[in-house]
Coordinates of C-alpha atoms and ligand atoms in Angstrom, one line a residue:
X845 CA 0.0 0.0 0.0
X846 CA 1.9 3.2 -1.0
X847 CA 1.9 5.7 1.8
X848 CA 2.2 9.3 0.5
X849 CA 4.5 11.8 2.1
X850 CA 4.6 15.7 3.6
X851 CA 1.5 17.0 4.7
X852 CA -1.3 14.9 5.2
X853 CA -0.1 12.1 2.8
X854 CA -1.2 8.9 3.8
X855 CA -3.7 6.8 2.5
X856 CA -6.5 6.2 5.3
X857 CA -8.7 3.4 6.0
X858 CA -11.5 2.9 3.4
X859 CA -13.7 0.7 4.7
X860 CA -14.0 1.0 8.4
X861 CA -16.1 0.6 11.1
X862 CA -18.0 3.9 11.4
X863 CA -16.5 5.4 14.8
X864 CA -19.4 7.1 16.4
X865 CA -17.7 9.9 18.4
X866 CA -18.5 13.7 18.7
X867 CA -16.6 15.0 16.1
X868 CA -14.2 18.2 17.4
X869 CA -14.7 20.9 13.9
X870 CA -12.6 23.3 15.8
X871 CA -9.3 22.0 13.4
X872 CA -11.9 23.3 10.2
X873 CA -12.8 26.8 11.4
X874 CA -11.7 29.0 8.2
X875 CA -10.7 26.5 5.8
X876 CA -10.9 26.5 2.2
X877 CA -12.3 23.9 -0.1
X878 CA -12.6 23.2 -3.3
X879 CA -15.4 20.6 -5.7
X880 CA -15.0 19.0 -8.6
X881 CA -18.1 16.6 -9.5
X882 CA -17.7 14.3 -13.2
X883 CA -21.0 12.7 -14.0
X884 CA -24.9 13.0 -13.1
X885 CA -27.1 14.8 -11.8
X886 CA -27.2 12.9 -9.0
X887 CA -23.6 13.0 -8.1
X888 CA -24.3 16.9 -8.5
X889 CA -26.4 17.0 -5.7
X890 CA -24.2 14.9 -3.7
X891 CA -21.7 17.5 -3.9
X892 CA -23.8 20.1 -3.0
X893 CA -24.3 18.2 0.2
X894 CA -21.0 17.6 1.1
X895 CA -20.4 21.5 0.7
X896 CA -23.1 22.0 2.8
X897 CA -21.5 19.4 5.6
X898 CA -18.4 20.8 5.4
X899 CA -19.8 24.2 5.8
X900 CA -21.2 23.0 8.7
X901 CA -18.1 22.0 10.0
X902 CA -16.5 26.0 9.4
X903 CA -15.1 25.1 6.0
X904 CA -16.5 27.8 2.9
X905 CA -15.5 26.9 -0.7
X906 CA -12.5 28.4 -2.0
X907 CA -12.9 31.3 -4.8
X908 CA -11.7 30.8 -8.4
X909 CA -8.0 30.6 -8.0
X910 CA -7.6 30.6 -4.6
X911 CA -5.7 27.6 -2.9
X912 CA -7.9 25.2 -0.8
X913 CA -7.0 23.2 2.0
X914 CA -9.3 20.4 1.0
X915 CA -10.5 19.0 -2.2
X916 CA -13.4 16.8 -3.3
X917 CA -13.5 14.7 -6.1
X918 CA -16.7 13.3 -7.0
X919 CA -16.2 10.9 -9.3
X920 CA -18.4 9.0 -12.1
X921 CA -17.4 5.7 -14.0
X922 CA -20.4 5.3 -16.9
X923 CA -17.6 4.9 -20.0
X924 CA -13.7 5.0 -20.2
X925 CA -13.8 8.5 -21.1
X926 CA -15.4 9.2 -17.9
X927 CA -12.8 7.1 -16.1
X928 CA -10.0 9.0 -17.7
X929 CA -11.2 12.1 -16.7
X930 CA -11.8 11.2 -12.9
X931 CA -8.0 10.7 -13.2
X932 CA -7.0 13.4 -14.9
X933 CA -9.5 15.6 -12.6
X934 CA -7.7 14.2 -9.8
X935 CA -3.8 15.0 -10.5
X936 CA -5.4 18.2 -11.7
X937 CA -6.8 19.5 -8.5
X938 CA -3.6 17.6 -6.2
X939 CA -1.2 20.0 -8.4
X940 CA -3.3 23.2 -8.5
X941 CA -3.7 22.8 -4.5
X942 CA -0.2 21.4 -3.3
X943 CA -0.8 20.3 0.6
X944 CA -4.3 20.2 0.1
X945 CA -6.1 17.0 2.1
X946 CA -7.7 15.5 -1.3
X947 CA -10.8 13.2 -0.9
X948 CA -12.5 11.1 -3.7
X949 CA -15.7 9.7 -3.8
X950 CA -18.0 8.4 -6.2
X951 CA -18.8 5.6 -8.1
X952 CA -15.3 5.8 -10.1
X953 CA -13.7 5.5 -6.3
X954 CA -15.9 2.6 -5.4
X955 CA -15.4 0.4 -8.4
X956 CA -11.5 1.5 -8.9
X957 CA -10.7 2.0 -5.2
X958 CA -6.7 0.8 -5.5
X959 CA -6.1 2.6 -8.7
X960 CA -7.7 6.1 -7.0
X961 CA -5.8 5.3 -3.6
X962 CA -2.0 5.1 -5.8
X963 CA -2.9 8.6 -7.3
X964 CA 0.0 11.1 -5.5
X965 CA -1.8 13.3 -3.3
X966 CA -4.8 11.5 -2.6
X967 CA -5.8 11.2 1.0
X968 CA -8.9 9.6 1.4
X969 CA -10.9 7.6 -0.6
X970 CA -14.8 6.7 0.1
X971 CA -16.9 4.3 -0.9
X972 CA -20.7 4.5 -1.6
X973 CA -21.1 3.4 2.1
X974 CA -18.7 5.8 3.8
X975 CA -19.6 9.5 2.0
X976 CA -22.6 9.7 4.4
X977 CA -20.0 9.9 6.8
X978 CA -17.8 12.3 5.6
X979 CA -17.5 14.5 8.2
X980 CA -16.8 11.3 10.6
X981 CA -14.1 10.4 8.2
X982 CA -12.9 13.3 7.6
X983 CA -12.3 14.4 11.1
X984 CA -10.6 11.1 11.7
X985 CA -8.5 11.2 8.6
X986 CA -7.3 14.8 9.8
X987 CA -6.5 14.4 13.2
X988 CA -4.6 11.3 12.2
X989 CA -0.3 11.0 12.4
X990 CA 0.9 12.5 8.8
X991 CA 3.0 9.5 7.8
X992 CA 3.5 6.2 8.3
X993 CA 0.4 4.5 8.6
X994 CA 0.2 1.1 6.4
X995 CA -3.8 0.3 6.1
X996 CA -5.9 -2.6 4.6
X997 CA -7.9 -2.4 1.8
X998 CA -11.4 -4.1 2.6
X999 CA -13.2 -4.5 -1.2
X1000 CA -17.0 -3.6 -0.6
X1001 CA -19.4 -6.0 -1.9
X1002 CA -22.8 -4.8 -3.5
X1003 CA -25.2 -6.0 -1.5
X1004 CA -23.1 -4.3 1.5
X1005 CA -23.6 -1.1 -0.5
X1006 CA -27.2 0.3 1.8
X1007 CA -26.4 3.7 3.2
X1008 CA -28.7 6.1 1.9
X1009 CA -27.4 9.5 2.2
X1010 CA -30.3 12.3 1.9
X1011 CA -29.6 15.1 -0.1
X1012 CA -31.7 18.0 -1.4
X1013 CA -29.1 20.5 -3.0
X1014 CA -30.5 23.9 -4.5
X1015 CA -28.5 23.6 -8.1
X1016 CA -28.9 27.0 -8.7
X1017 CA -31.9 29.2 -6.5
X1018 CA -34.4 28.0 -8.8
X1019 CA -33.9 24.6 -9.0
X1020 CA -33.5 22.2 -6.3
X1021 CA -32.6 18.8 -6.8
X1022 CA -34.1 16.0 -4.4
X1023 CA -32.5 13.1 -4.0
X1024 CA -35.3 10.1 -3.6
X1025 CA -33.9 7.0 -4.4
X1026 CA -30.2 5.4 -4.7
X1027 CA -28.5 2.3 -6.8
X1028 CA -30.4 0.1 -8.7
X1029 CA -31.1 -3.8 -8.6
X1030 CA -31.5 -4.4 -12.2
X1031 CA -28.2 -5.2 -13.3
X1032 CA -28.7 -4.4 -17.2
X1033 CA -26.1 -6.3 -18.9
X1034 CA -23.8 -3.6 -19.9
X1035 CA -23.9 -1.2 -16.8
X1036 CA -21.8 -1.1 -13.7
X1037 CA -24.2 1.2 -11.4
X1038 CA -25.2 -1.6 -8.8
X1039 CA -21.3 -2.7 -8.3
X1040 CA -21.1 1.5 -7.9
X1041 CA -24.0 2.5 -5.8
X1042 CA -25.5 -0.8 -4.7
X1043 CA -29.0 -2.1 -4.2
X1044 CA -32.0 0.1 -4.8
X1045 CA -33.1 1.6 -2.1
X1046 CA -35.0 4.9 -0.7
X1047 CA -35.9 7.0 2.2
X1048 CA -39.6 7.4 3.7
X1049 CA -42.2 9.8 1.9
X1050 CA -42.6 11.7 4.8
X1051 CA -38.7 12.4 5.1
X1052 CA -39.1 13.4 1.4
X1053 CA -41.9 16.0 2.0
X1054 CA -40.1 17.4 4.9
X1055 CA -37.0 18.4 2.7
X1056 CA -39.1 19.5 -0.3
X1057 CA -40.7 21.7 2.4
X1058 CA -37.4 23.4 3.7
X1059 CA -36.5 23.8 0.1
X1060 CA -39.8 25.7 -0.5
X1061 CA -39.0 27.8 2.6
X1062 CA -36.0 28.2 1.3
X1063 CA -37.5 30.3 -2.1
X1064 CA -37.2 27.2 -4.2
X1065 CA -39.6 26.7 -6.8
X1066 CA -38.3 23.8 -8.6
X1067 CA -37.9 20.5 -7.8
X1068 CA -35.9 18.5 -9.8
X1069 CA -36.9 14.2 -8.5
X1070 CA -33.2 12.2 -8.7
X1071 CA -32.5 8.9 -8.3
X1072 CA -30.6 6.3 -10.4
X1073 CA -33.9 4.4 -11.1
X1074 CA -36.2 6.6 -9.0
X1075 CA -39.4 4.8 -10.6
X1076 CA -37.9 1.7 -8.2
X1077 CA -38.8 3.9 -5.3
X1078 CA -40.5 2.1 -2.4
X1079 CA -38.3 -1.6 -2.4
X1080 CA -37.1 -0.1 1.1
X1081 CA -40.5 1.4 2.7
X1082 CA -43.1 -0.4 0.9
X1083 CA -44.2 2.7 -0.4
X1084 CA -45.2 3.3 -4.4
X1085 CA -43.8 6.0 -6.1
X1086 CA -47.2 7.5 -7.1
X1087 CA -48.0 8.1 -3.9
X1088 CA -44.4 10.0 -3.1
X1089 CA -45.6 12.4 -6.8
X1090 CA -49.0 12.7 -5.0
X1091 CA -47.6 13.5 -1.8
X1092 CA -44.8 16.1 -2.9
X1093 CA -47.8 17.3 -5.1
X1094 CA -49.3 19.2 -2.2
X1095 CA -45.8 20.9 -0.6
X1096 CA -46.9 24.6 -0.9
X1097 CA -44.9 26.8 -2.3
X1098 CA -43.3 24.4 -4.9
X1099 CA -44.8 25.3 -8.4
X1100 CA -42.8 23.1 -10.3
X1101 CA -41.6 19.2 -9.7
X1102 CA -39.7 17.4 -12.9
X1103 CA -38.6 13.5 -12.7
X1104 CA -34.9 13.4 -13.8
X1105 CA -35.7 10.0 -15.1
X1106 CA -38.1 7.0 -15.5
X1107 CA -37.5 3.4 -16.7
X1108 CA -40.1 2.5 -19.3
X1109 CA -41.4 -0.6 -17.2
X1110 CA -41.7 1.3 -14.0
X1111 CA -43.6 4.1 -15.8
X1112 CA -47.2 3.6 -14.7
X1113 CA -50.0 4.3 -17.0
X1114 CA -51.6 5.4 -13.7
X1115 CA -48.5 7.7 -12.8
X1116 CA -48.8 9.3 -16.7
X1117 CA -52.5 9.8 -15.6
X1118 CA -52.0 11.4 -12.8
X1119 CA -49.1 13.4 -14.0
X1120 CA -51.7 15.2 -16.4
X1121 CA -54.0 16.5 -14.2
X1122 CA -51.4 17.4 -11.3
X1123 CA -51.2 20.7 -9.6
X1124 CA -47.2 20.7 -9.9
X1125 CA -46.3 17.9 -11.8
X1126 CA -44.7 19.4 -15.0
X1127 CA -45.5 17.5 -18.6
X1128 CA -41.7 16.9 -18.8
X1129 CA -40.6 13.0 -18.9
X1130 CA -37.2 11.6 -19.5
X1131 CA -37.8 7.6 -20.5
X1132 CA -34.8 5.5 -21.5
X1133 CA -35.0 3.6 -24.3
X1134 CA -31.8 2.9 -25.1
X1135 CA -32.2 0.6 -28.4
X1136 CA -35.1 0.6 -30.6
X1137 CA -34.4 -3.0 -31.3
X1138 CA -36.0 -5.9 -29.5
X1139 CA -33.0 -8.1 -30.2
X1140 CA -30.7 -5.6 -28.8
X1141 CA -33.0 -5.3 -25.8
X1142 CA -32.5 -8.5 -24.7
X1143 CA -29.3 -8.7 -25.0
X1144 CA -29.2 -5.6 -22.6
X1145 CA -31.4 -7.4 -20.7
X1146 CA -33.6 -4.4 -20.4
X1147 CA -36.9 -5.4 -19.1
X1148 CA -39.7 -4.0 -21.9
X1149 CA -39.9 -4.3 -25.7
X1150 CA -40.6 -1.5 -28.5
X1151 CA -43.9 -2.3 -27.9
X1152 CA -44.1 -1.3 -24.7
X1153 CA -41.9 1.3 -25.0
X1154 CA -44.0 2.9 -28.0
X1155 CA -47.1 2.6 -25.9
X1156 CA -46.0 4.5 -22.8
X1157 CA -44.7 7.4 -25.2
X1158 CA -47.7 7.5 -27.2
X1159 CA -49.9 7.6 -24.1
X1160 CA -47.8 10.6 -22.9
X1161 CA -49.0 12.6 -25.8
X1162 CA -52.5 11.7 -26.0
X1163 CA -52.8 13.1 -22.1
X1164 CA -50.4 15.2 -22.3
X1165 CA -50.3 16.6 -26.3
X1166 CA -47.3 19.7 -25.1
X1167 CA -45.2 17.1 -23.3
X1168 CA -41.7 17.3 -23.8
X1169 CA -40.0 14.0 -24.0
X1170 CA -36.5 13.2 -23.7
X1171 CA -35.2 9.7 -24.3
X1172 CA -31.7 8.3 -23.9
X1173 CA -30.4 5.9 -26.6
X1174 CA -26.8 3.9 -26.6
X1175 CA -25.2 3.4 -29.7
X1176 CA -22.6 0.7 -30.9
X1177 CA -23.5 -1.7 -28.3
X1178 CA -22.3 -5.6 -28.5
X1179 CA -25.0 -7.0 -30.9
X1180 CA -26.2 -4.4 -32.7
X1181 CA -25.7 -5.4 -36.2
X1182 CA -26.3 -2.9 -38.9
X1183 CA -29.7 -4.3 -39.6
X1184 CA -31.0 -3.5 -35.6
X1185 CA -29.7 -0.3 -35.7
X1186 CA -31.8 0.4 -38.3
X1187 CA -34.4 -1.0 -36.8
X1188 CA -33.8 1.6 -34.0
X1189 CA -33.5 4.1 -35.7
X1190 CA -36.8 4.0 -37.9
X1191 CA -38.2 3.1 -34.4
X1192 CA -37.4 6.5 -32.9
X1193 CA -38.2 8.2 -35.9
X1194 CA -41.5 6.9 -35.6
X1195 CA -42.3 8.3 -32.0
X1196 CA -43.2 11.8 -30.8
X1197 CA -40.2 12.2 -29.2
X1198 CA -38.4 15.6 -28.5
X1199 CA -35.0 14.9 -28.0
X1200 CA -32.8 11.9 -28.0
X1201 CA -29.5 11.7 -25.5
X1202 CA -27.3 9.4 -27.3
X1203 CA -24.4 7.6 -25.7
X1204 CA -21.5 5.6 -27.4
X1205 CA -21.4 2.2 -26.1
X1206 CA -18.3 1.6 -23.8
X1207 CA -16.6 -1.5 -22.4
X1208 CA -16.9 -1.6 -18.8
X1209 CA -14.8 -4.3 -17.1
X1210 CA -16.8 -7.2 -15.2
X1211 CA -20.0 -6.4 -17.4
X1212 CA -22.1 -9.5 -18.7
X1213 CA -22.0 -7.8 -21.9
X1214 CA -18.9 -8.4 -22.5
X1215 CA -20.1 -11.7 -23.6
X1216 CA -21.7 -11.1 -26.4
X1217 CA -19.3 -11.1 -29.3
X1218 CA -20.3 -9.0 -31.6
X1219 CA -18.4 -5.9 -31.8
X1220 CA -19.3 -2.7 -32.8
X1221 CA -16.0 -0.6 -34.7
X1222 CA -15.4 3.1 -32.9
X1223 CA -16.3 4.6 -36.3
X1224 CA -19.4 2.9 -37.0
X1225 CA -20.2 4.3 -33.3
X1226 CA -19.9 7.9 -34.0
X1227 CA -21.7 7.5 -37.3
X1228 CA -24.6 5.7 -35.6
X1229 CA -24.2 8.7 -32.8
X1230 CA -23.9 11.5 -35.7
X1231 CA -27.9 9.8 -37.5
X1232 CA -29.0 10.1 -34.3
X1233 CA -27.8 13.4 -33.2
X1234 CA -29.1 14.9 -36.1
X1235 CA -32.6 13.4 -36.1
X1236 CA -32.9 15.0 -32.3
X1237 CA -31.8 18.1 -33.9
X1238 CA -35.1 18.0 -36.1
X1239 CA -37.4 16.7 -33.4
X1240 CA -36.6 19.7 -30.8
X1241 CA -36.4 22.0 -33.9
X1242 CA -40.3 20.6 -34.8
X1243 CA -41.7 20.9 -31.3
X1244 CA -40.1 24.2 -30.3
X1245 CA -41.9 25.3 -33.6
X1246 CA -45.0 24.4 -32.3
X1247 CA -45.1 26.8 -30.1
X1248 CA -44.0 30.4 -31.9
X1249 CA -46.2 32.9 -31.3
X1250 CA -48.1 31.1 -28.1
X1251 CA -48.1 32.8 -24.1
X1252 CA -46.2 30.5 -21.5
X1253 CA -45.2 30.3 -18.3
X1254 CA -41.7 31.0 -17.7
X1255 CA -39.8 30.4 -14.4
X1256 CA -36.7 32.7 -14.7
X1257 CA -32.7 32.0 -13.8
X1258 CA -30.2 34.4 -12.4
X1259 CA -28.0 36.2 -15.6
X1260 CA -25.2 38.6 -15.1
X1261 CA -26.1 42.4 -16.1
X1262 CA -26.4 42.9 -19.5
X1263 CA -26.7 39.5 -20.6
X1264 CA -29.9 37.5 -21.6
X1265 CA -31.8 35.9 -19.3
X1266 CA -32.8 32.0 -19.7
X1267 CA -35.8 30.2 -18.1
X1268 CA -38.0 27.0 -19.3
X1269 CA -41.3 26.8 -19.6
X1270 CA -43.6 24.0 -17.9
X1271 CA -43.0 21.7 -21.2
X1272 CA -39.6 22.4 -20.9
X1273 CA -38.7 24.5 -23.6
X1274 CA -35.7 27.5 -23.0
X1275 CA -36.6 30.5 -23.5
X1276 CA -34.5 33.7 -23.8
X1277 CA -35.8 37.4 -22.4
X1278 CA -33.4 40.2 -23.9
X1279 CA -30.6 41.9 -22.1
X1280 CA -33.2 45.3 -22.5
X1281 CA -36.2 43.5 -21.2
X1282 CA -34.2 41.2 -18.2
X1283 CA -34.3 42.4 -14.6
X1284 CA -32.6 41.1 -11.7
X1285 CA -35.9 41.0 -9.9
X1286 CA -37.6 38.0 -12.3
X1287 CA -34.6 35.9 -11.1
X1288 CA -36.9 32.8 -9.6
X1289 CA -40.0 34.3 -10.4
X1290 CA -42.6 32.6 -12.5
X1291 CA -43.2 35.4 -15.8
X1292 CA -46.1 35.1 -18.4
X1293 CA -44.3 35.5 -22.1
X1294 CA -45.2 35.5 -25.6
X1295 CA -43.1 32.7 -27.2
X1296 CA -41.2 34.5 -30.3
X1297 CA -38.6 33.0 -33.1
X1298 CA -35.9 30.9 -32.1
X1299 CA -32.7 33.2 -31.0
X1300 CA -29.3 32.8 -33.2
X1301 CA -28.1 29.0 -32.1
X1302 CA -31.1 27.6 -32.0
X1303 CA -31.0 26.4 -28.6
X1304 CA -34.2 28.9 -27.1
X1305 CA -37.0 30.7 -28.3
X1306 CA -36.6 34.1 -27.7
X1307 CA -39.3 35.4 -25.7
X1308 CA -41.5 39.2 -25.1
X1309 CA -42.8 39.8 -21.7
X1310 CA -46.9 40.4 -21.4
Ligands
SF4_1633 S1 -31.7 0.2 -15.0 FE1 -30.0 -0.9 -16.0 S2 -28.9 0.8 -17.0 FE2 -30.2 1.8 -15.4 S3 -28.8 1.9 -13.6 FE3 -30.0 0.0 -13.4 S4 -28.6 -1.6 -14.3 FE4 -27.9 0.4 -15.0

């Protein structure tokens, strides 16, 4: 086990017994930290927690260019690429902060624990069960002899993986994002998030409702549900999801709730129903698909067909005709032949979708789908990608068209002076006010606009106040 050197270098337990102690934060009073978070959005609001434990503890983040005394890695470990860049992130923030106590977490740092642990300059490294305890860890880590300290590596297992850590971060003051579910028990054939995060597994409604009500007396208006396969929600409690979307449903103050993400089997014809007559419950869903062939679907082992798939989108739009729907797709996958990813494609083409997230396949070591042999060549990849990309182009382009010339709701975001100000309307579509017509006061405040043309990039309709 390498043991670093100078200040703080020493690799520290990973897996230990939580010590339950009162934990002394006088040795944090005024220092600096500094975040770095690779991934989703659910690893974005994990960060936001630790910043608020740590803040708890005396610690503020370090401004742009100033050194900090700790940093936090948050890792992410979906492709390669995004293992690369956990690395990279890492030696990048050790060297920009020399001394600094560096801690990584994530789901890079569970699956890769050793190779994080070797990185110069890295301090502490925890696993999905330890980042709960940070602050425990932390303390311990810090108060611990600089040098010298040989300790054992202890590999956690998945079903070990069960701490839930609750976390409601405000992303920017408009949108909050509520964490109400964690890891996943599906075990897809070509994904490593339950060796990463674990099991499924949730908290109670009621502890939900609670934080959706501090973040409504916070000023929040949005609420943004997260999870890694939130429509699993209620294998811990018993509870059903529906009833958590009914129950956040009345929190006063929140005018806006949006479900990061919902697998197509768990996406109840009863939930869709409900969705469209709810007082908060924005016609915004996020389903995905990930091939449009049924061949490559099993190989995946995802658990619905095209069929399915095709009937939950379709009865989206017949309740919900202004829904915005984004799907995610992965291209180049082990077994997609030529032939099914045509298939897929003419599949997607076919739906009333709005906009398509695609992902290159990637090789993750200790997947099933490893298995299969068919092989997909990196270029046939980004040409599958590039089709795709391009037919999501059209689709937003067609259903942001739509709505020229209509009034909408717009929830507003903070913009510098002089710059355009950016919001979304229920259906999610961006919309951009003018620098002459912006005012610092509609930052968080629900406006009533005209919908106009789109604005030069295409990426908003521009937008006239009424
Ligand atoms: S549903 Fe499948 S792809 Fe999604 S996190 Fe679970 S195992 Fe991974």
């Amino acid at each position: 086990m390498q043991i670093g050197s100078g200040y703080h270098k020493k690799i520290l337990p990973l897996y230990l017994i939580i010590i339950k102690k009162m934990i002394d934060t006088s040795a944090f009073q005024g220092k600096k930290a500094a975040y770095y978070t690779l991934g989703c959005k659910l690893n974005f609001a994990e960060t936001s927690t630790f910043g608020k434990m740590l803040e708890q503890m005396g610690v503020s983040p370090a401004a742009k260019n100033e050194k900090a005394d700790i940093c936090l890695i948050n890792t992410c470990s979906v492709t390669e690429v995004a293992d690369t860049k956990c690395r990279q992130a890492i030696r990048r923030m050790v060297r920009e902060n020399p001394g600094a106590f560096v801690v990584v977490t994530g789901c890079y740092a569970q699956l890769e624990t050793e190779t994080v642990s070797k990185i110069d300059g890295v301090d502490l490294v925890l696993g999905a069960n330890e980042k709960a305890d940070l602050v425990q860890h932390l303390s311990e880590a810090w108060s611990m002899p600089r040098e010298g300290h040989l300790h054992q590596f202890q590999s956690v297992k998945t079903h070990d993986i069960r701490s839930f850590q609750p976390s409601c971060a405000c992303g920017n003051r408009t949108r909050y994002f509520l964490k109400v579910q964690d890891g996943c028990s599906y075990f897809c054939t070509y994904c490593t998030i339950p060796f990463a995060r674990g099991l499924s597994r949730n908290p109670t409604i009621a502890s939900l409702v609670a934080q959706a009500e501090e973040a409504a007396s916070e000023g929040g208006k949005e609420i943004v549900l997260t999870g890694v396969n939130i429509g699993d929600f209620g294998r811990t409690t018993g509870e059903s999801f529906l009833d958590l979307v009914k129950a956040l449903d009345k929190v006063e103050g929140i005018h806006r709730f949006r479900i990061s993400s919902l697998e197509p089997d768990l996406l109840d014809d009863e939930l869709i129903e409900y969705c469209a007559h709810s007082r908060a419950f924005m016609p915004h869903f996020h389903v995905p698909l990930q091939s449009g062939s049924d061949e490559v679907l099993k190989l995946m082992r995802r658990r619905y067909d095209t069929a399915l798939f095709a009937h939950k989108i379709n009865l989206i739009k017949e309740k919900m005709p202004n829904a915005f729907i984004g799907v995610d797709v992965m291209v180049g996958s082990r077994g997609e032949t030529p032939e099914y990813f045509e298939d897929c494609y003419h599949f997607i083409e076919s739906l009333p979708i709005t906009q398509l997230h695609v992902f290159p396949y990637s090789e993750r070591p200790g997947t099933a789908a490893l298995r299969i042999p068919y092989v997909v060549s990196d270029e046939d990849k980004k040409h599958r990608s590039k089709r795709l990309l391009e037919l999501s182009d059209r689709k937003t382009a067609d259903f942001y068209a739509q709505f020229i010339g209509q009034e909408a709701d717009v929830l507003f975001e903070k913009a510098s002076r002089g710059k355009v100000m950016h919001g979304f309307t229920p259906n999610y579509i961006r919309v951009e006010l003018a620098p002459r017509e912006a005012k610092e006061e509609f930052d968080n405040q629900i406006m009533r606009v005209q919908l106009g043309n789109f604005n030069h990039d295409k990426t908003a309709l521009r937008a006239t106040l009424i």
